[in-house]
Coordinates of C-alpha atoms in Angstrom, one line a residue:
X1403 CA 21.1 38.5 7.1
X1404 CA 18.0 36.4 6.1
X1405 CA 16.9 37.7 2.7
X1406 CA 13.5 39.5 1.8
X1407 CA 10.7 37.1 0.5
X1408 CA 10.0 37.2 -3.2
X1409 CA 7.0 38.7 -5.0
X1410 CA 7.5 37.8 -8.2
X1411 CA 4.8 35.5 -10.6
X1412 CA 6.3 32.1 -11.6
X1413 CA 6.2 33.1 -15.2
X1414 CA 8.5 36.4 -14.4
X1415 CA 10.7 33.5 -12.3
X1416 CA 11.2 31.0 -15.6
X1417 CA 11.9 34.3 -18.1
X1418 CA 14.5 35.8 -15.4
X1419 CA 16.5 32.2 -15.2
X1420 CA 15.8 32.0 -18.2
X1421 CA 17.7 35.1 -20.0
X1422 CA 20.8 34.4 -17.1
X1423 CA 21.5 31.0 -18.2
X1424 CA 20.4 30.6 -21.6
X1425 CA 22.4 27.5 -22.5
X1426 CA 22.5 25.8 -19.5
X1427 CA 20.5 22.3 -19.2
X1428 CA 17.0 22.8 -18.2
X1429 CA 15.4 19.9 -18.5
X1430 CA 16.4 16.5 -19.4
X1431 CA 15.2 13.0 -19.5
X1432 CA 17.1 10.0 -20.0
X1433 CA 15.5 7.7 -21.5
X1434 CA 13.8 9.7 -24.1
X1435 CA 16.9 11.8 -24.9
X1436 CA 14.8 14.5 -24.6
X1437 CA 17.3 17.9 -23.6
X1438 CA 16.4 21.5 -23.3
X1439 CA 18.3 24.2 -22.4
X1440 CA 16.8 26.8 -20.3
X1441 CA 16.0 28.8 -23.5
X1442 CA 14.7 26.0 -25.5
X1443 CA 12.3 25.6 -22.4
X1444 CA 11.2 29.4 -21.7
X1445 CA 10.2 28.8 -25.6
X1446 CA 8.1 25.8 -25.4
X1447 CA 6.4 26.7 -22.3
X1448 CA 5.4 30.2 -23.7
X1449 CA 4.6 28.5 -26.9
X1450 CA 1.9 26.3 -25.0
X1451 CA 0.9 29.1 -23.1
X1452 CA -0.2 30.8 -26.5
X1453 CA -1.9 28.1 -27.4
X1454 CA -3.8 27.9 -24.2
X1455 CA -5.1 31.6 -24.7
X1456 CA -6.0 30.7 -28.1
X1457 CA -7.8 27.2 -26.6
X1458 CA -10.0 30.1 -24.6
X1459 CA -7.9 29.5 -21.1
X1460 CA -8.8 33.3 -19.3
X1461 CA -6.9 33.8 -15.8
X1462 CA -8.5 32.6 -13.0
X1463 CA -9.9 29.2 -15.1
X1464 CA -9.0 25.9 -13.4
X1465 CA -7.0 23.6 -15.6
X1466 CA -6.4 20.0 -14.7
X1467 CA -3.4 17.6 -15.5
X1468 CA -4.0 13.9 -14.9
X1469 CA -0.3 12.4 -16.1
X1470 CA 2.9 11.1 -14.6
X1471 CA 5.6 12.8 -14.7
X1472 CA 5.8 13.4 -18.6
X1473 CA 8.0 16.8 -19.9
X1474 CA 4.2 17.7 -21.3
X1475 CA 3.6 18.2 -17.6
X1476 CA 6.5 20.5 -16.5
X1477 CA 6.1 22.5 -19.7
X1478 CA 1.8 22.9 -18.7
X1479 CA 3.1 23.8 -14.9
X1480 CA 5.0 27.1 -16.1
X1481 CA 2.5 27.9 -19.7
X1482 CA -0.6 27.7 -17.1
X1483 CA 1.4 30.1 -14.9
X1484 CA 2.3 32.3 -17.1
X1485 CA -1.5 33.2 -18.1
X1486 CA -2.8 33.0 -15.1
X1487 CA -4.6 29.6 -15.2
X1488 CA -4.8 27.6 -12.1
X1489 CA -3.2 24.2 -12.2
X1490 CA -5.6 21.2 -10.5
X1491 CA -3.0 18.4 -10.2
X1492 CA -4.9 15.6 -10.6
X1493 CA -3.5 12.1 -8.8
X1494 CA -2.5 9.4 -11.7
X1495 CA -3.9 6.4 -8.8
X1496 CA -7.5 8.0 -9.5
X1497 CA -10.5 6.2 -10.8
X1498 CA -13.5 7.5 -12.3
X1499 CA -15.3 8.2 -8.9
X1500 CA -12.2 10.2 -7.5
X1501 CA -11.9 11.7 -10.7
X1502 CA -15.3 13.3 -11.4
X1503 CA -15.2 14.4 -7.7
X1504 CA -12.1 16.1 -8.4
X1505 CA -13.1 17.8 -11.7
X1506 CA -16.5 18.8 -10.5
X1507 CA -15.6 19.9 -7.2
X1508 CA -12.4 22.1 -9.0
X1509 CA -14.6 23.5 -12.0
X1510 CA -11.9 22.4 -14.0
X1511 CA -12.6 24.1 -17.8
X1512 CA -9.8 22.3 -19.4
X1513 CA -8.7 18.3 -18.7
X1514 CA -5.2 17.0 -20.4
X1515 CA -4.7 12.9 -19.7
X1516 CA -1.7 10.3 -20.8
X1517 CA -3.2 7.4 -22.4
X1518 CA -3.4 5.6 -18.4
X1519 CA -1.1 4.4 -15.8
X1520 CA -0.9 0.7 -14.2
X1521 CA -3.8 -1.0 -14.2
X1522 CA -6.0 2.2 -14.9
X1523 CA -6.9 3.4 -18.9
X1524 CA -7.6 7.3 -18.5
X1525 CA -8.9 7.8 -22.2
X1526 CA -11.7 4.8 -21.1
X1527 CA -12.0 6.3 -17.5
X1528 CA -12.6 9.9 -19.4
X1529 CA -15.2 8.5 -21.7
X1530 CA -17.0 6.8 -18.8
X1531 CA -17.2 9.9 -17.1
X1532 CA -18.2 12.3 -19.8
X1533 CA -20.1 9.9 -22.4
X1534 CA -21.0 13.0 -24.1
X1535 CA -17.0 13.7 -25.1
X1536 CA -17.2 11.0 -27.8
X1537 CA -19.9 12.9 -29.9
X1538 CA -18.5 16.5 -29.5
X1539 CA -16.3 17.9 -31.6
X1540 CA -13.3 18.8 -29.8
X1541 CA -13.5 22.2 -27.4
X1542 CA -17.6 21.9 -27.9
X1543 CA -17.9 19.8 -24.9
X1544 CA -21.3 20.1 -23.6
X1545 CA -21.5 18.1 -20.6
X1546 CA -24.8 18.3 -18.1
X1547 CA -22.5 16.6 -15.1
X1548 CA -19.3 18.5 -15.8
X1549 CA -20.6 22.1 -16.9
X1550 CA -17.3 23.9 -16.6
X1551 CA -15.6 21.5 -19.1
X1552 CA -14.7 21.9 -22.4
X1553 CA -11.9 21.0 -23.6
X1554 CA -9.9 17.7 -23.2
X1555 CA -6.6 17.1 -24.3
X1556 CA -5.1 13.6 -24.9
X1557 CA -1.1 13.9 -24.4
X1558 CA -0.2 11.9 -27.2
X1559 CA -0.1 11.6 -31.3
X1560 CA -3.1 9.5 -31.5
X1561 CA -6.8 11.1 -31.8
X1562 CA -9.0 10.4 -29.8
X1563 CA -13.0 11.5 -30.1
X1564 CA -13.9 14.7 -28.6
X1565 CA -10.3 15.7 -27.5
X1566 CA -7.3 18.3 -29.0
X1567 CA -4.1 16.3 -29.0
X1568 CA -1.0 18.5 -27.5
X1569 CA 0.7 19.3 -30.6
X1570 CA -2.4 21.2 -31.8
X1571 CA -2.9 22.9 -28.4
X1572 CA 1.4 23.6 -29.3
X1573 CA -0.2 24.9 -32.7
X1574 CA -2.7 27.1 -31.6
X1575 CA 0.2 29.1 -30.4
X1576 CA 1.3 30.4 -33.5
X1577 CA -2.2 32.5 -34.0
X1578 CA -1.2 34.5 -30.8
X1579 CA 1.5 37.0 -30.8
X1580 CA 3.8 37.2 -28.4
X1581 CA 2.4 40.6 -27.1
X1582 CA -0.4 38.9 -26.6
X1583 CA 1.4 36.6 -24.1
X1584 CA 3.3 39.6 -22.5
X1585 CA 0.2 41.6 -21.7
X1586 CA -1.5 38.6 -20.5
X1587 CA 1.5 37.7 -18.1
X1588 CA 2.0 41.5 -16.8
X1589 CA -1.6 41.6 -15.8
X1590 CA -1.2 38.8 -13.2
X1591 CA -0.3 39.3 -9.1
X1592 CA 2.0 37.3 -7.2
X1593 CA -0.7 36.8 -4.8
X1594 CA -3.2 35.2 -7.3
X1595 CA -4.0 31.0 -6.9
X1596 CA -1.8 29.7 -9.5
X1597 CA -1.9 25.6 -8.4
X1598 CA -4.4 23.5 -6.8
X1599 CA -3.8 20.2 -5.3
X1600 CA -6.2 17.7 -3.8
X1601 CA -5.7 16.4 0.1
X1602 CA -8.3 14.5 1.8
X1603 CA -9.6 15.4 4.8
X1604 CA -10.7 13.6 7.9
X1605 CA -14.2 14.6 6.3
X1606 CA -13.2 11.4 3.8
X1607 CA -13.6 14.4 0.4
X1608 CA -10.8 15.2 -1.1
X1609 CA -10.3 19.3 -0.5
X1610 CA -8.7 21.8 -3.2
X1611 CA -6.2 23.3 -1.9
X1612 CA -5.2 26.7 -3.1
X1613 CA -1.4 28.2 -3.2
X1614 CA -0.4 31.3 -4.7
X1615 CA 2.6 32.1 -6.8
X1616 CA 4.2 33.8 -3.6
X1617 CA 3.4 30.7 -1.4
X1618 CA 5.2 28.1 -3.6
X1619 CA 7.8 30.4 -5.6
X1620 CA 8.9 31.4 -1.8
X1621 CA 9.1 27.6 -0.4
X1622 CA 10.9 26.7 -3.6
X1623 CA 13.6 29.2 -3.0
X1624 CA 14.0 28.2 0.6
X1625 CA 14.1 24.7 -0.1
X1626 CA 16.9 24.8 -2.7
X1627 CA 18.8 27.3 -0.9
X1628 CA 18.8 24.7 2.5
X1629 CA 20.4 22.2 0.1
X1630 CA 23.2 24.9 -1.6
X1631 CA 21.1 24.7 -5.0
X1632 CA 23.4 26.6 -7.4
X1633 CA 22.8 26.7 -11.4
X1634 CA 25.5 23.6 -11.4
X1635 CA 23.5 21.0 -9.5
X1636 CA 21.5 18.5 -11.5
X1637 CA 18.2 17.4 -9.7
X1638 CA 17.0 14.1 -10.5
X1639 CA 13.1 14.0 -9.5
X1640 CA 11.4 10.7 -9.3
X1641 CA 8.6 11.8 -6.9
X1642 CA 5.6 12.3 -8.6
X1643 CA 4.9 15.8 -10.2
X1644 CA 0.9 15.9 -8.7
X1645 CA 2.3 16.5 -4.9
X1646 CA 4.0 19.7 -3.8
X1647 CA 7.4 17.2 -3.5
X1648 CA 7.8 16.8 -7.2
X1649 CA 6.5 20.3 -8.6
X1650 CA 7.2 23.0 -6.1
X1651 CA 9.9 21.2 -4.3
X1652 CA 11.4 19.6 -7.3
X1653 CA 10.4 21.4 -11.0
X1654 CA 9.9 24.8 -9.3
X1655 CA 13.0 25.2 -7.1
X1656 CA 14.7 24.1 -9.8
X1657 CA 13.6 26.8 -12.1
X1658 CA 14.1 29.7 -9.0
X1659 CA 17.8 28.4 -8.4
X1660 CA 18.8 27.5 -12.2
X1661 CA 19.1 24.1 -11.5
X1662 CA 18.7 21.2 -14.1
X1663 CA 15.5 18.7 -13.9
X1664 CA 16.5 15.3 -14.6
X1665 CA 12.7 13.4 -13.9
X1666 CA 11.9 10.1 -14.1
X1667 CA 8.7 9.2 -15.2
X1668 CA 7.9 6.4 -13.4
X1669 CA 9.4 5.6 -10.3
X1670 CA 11.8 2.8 -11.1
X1671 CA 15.3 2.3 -8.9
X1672 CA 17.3 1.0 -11.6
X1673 CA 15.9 4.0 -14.0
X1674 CA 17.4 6.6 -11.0
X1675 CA 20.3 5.1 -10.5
X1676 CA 21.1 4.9 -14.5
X1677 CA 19.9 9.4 -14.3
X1678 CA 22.0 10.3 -11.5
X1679 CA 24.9 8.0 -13.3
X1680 CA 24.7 9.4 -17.0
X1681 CA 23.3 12.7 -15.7
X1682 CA 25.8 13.4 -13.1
X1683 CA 22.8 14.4 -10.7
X1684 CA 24.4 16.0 -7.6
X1685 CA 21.3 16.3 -6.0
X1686 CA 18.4 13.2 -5.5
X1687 CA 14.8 13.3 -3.8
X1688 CA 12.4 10.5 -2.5
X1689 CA 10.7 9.2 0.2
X1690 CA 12.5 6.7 2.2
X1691 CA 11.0 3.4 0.2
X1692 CA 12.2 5.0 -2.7
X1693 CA 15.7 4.9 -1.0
X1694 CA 15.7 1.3 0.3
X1695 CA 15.2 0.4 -3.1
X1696 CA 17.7 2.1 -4.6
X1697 CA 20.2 0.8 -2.3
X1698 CA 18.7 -2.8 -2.6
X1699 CA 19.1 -3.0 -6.6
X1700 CA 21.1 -5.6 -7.8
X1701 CA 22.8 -3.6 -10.0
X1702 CA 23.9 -0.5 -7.8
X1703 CA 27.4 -1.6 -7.7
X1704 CA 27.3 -0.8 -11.3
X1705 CA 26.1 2.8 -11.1
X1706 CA 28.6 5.8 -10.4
X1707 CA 26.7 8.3 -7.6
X1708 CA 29.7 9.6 -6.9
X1709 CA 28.2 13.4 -8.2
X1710 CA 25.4 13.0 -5.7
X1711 CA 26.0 15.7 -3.0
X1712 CA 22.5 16.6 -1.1
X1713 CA 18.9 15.8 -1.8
X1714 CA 15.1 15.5 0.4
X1715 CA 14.2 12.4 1.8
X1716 CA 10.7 13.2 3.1
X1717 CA 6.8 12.0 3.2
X1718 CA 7.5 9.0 6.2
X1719 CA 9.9 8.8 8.8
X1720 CA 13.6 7.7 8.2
X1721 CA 15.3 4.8 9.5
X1722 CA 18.9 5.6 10.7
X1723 CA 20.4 2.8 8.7
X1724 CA 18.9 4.1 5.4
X1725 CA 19.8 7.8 6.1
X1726 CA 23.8 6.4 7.0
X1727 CA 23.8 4.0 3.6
X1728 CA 22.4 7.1 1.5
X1729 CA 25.4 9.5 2.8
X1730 CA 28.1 6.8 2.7
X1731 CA 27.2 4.8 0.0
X1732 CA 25.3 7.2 -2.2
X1733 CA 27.8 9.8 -1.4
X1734 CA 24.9 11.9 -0.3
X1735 CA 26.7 13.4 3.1
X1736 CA 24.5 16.6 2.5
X1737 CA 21.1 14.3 2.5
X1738 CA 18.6 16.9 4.1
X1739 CA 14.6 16.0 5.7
X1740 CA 11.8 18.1 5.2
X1741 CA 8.5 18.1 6.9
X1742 CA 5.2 19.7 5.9
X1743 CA 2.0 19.5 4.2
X1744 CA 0.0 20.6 0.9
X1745 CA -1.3 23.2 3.0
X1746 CA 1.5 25.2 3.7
X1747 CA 3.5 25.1 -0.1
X1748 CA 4.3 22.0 1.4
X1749 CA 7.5 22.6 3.4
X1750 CA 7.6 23.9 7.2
X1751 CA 10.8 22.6 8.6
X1752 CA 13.8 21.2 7.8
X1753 CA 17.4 19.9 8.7
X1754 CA 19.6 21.4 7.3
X1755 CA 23.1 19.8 5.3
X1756 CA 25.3 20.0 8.0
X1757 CA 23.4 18.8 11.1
X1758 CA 24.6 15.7 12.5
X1759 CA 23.2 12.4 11.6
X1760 CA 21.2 11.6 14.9
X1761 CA 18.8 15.4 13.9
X1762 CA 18.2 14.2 10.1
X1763 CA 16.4 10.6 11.1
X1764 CA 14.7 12.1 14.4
X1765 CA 14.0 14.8 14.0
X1766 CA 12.6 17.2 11.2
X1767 CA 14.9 19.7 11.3
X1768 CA 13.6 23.9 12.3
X1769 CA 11.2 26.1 10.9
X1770 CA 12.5 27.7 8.1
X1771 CA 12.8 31.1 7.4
X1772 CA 9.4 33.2 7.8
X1773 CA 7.8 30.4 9.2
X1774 CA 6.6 30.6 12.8
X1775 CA 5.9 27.2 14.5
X1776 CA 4.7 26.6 17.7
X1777 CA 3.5 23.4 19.5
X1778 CA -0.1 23.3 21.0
X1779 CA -2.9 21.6 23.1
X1780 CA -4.2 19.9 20.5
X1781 CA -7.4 22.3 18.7
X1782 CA -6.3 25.1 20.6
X1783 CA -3.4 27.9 20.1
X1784 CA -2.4 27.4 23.8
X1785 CA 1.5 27.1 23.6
X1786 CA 2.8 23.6 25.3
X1787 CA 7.0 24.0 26.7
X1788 CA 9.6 22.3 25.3
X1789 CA 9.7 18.4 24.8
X1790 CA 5.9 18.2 25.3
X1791 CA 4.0 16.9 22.7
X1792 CA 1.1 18.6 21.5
X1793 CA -0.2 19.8 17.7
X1794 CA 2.0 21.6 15.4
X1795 CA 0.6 24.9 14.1
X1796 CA 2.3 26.8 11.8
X1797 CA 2.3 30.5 10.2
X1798 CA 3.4 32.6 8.0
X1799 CA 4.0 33.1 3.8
X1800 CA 3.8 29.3 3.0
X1801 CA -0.1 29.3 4.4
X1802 CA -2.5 28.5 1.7
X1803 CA -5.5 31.0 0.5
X1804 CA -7.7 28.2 1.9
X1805 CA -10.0 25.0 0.3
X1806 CA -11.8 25.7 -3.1
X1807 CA -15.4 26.7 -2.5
X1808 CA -15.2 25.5 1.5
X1809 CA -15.1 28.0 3.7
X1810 CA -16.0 26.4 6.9
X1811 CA -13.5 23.6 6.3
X1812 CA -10.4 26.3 6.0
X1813 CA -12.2 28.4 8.8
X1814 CA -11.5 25.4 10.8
X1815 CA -7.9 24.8 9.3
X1816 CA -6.8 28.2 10.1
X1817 CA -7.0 30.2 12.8
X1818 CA -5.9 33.7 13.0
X1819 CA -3.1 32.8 10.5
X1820 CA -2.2 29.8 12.2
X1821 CA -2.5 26.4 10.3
X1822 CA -3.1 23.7 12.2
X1823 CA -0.9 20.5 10.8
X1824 CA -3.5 17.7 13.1
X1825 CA 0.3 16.5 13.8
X1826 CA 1.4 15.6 17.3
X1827 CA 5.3 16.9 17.5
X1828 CA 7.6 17.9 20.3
X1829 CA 10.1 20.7 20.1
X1830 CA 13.4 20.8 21.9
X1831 CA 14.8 23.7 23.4
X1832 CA 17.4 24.3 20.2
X1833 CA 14.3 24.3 18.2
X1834 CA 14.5 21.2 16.3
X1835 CA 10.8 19.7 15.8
X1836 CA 10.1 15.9 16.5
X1837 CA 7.1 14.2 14.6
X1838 CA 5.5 12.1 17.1
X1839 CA 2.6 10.9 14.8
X1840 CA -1.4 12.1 13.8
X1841 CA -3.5 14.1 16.1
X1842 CA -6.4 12.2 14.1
X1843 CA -5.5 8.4 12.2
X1844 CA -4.1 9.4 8.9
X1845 CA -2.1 6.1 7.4
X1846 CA 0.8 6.8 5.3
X1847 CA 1.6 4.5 3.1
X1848 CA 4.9 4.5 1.0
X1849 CA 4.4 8.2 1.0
X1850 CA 0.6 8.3 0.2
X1851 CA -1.5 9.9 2.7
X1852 CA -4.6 7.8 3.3
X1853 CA -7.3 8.9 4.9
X1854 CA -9.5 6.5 6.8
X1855 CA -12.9 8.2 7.0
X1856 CA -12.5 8.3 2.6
X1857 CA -12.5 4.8 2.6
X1858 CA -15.0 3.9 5.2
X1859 CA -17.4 6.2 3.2
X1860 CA -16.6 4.3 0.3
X1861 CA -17.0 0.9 1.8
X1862 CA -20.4 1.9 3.3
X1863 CA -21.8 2.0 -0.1
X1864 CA -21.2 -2.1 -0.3
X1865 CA -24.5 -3.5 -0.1
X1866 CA -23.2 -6.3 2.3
X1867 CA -21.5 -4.1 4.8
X1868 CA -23.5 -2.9 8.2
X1869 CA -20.0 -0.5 9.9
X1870 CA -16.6 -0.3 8.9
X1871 CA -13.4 0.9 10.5
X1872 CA -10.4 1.5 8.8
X1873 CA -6.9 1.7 10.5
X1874 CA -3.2 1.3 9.5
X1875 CA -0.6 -1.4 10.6
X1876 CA 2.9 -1.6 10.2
X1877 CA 4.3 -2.7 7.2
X1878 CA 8.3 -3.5 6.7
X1879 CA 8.2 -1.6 3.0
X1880 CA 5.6 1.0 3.2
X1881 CA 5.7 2.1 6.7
X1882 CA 2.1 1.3 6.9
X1883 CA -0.9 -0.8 5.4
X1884 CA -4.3 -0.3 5.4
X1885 CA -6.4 -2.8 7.2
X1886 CA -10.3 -2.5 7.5
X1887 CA -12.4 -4.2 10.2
X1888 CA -16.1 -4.8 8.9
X1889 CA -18.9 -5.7 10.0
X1890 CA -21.6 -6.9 7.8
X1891 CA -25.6 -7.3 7.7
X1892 CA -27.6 -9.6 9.4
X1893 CA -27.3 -12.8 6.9
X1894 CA -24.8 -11.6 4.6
X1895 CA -21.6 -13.4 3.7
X1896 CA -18.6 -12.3 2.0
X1897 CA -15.0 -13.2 1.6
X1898 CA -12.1 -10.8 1.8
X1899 CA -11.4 -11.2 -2.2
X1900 CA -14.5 -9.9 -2.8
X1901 CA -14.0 -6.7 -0.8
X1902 CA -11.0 -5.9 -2.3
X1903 CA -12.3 -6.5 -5.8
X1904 CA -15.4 -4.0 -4.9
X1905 CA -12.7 -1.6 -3.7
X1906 CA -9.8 -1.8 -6.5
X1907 CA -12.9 -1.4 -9.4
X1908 CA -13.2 2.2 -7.9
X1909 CA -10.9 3.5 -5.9
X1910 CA -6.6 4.2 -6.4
X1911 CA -4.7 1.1 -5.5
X1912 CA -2.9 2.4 -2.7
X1913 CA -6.1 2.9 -0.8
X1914 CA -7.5 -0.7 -1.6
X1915 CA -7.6 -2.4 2.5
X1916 CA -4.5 -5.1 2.0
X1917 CA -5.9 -6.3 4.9
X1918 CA -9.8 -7.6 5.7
X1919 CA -11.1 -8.7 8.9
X1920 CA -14.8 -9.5 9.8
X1921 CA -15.9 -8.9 13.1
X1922 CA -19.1 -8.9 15.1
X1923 CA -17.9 -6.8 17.7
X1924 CA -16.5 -3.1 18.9
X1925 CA -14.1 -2.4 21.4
X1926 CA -16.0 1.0 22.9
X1927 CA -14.9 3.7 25.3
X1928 CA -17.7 4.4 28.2
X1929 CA -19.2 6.8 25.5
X1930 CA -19.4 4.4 23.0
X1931 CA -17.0 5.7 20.7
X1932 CA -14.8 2.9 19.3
X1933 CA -11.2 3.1 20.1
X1934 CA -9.1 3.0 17.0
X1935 CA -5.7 2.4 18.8
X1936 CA -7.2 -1.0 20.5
X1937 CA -8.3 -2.0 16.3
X1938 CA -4.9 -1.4 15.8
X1939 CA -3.2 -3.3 18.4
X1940 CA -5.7 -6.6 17.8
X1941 CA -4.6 -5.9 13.6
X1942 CA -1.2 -6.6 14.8
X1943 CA -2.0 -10.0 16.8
X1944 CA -4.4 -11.2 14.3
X1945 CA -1.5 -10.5 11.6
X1946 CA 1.1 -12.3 13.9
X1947 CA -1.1 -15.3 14.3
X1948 CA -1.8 -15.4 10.9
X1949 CA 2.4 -15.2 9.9
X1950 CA 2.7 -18.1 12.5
X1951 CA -0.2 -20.5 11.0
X1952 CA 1.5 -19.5 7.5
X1953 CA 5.3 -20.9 9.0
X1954 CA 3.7 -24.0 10.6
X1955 CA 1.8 -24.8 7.2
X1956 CA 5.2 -24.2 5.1

């Protein structure tokens, strides 16, 4: 008997695993020695939720969260829930072109930032953006660009010009009583936009996509109950919180079942391994690169997995080896895959913890409950029969509202219910889905999606460059690499350095072409479209005559 979906708000969710296990371990990080219990959680998050309201945050109001995964973060996932504000997770490889698409295009009243990450200062990137922020007094942000924003809040004790820091948003919160809170929370409907992540389209602009409580509350129970979540397990999250895998698969699911986050903030292999050891993590997610080097660190002899039971290893496809290695060695035998996308709360199918080893690396496992799947001519709904490829489409609870303020895009994405993926998959007859690859040239890279259109817009606006074409090649550690083929102006010169410098100045690093060829010529179909695959294929042979000239010369 397959239970009934749930329609309850994520707020109700947190206060009702909340008052069942009050002194159980909510969330807990390592290396700060930072512990809540699931009461000393319900509290700050409703504490930051006061001070929201009093900040001006109505329901419905679009606030955005450009961090890593910091505990600020988890505790602004549920406090933004429980008023009603919508969420805009912002990606922490953004630079300030990506990110004043992002908080334009979202409307976003309300920006909090860490300090930066790598190679990228946010409070700089901010103030580039919104000049006006450093003459303001905080919350009395008047900016001509931006019109929605007002306030900006620096996650962090230092101050900053024109921005709250989050201990006085955390203040704010005693001038508004908890009734307050309650009515505020009781007004809201499960089927209200509650999170909104950003995933580029073919189009190359990044697209808001909108889920609801009931789309992600519902995938996050289905998801921890495919991997025997119980209020025992300890889930040790180092994917990052700004996709779907770290905050509806990981922080949410972990709230619906009871379970205790153990996050790292940064992925590092030696930091997981040192969690799951001191932790006693039974459960572990990443993508497969995360994996290889975990298994690869020199010190993983010296860590105890032995609590590790199941987990997700998802966002690229899964060499057998690894998957074996993570069960035997990593005492993971319950290692489950999961397929989906942003659009669909993200999860559509997956294996489940006792199918045998050959289903969990090739295939993705079955639609999960309340999830129809069917493969299709590619563009159409016309059903294809077993073991023929085709496009996956996909329907039911799980399917977003649509894309922020573009209604022809999701017109296009959805039809009558039905989501189409732009994957090519197979399905056997036992109903186990292959992944086959992209209806259109997506590059995944280490578990980025990369869109190539995005960065052949971008690279058009090069002075030097006449037509671009971006495609991915293999790559031993991230699955795939970005390689662009350009072709430049009539008496221009330039060197592959100074294309990457042009790209890494403005956009995130994992989009940045590790690979530049110049070329004078297309290869064309009789149309005179040019033929991506056949870029491809000479990316490879110019790559293998280049690793050849590189042995000869050492």
């Amino acid at each position: 008997m397959v239970e009934d979906l749930i329609n309850k708000t994520i707020g109700d969710v947190l206060d009702e695993t909340a008052s069942k296990y009050p002194d159980n371990d909510a969330l807990v990080y390592v290396d700060r020695g930072l512990r809540y219990s699931y009461r000393e959680f319900k509290e700050k998050c409703d504490q930051l939720a006061k001070g929201l309201m009093k900040l001006g945050v109505k329901k419905g109001d679009h606030v955005a969260i450009w961090a890593y995964n910091v505990p600020e973060w988890v505790l602004l996932q549920f406090a933004t829930a429980k008023i009603g504000a919508v969420l805009v997770t912002v990606n922490i490889y953004y630079k300030a072109h990506e990110l004043e698409y992002v908080l334009k295009q979202s409307d976003t009243t309300t920006l909090f930032l860490v300090q930066g990450f790598k190679d990228v200062n946010y409070v700089d990137t901010i103030y580039k953006v919104v000049p006006e922020l450093k003459d303001c007094a905080p919350g009395e942000l008047k900016c001509e660009k931006l019109p929605y924003l007002k306030n900006v809040v620096f996650i962090g004790e230092e101050k900053h010009p024109g921005m709250f820091t989050f201990n006085e948003v955390m203040e704010m919160g005693n001038k508004v009583s908890d009734e307050e809170l309650k009515a505020r929370q009781a007004s809201l409907d499960p089927q209200d936009v509650i999170n909104m992540q950003y995933t580029s389209g073919t189009t190359g602009f990044p697209k808001g996509v909108m889920l609801t409580h009931y789309n992600i509350v519902n995938n996050a129970y289905w998801v921890g109950k495919y991997q025997g979540m119980t209020p025992r397990d300890r889930l040790c999250i180092p994917v990052p919180f700004f996709h779907c895998f770290g905050c509806v698969m990981g922080t949410l699911a972990s709230v619906v079942h009871g379970v205790t986050m153990v996050p790292i903030e940064i992925f590092d292999a030696g930091k997981v391994l040192e969690a799951v050891d001191k932790e006693k993590c039974t459960i572990l997610y990443g993508v497969p690169t995360m994996f290889v080097r975990e298994l690869n660190h020199p010190d993983f002899d010296k860590y105890d997995l032995s609590s590790l039971r199941t987990g997700i290893m998802a966002g690229a496809p899964c060499p057998v080896e690894v998957m074996k290695r993570v069960m035997e060695d990593m005492h993971a035998r319950e290692m489950t895959i999961a397929y989906g996308l942003t659009e669909a709360s993200p999860v559509i199918t997956m294996t489940s913890r006792d199918d045998p080893i050959e289903k969990r690396v090739e295939t993705v496992g079955k639609p999960m409950p309340y999830i129809e799947v069917k493969i299709v001519e590619p563009g159409t709904l016309k059903e294809v029969p077993p073991n023929t490829p085709g496009e996956l489409v996909a329907r039911g609870y799980n399917i977003m509202k649509g894309y922020y303020k573009m209604p022809e895009a999701t017109a296009k994405a959805i039809e009558n219910g039905w989501l189409h993926t732009k994957d090519l998959a197979k399905m056997d007859e036992d109903g186990y889905v292959y992944i086959l690859g992209r209806v259109d040239d997506m590059i995944i890279r280490g578990g980025e999606n990369v869109y190539p259109r995005e960065i052949e817009e971008f690279l058009y606006t090069h002075p030097k460059i006449k037509e671009v074409q971006v495609v991915g090649v293999p790559h031993p550690e991230y699955g795939e690499e970005v390689a662009a083929f350009i072709q430049l102006k009539d008496g221009e010169s330039a060197t592959e350095e100074e294309i990457k410098e042009f790209c890494k100045k403005n956009i995130a690093r994992y989009k940045v072409p590790k690979y530049i060829f110049f070329t004078n010529e297309w290869p064309m179909t009789a149309s005179g479209k040019i033929q991506k695959f056949k870029l491809r294929e000479i990316a490879k042979k110019l790559l293998e005559e280049r690793k050849k000239k590189e042995e000869v010369v050492s």
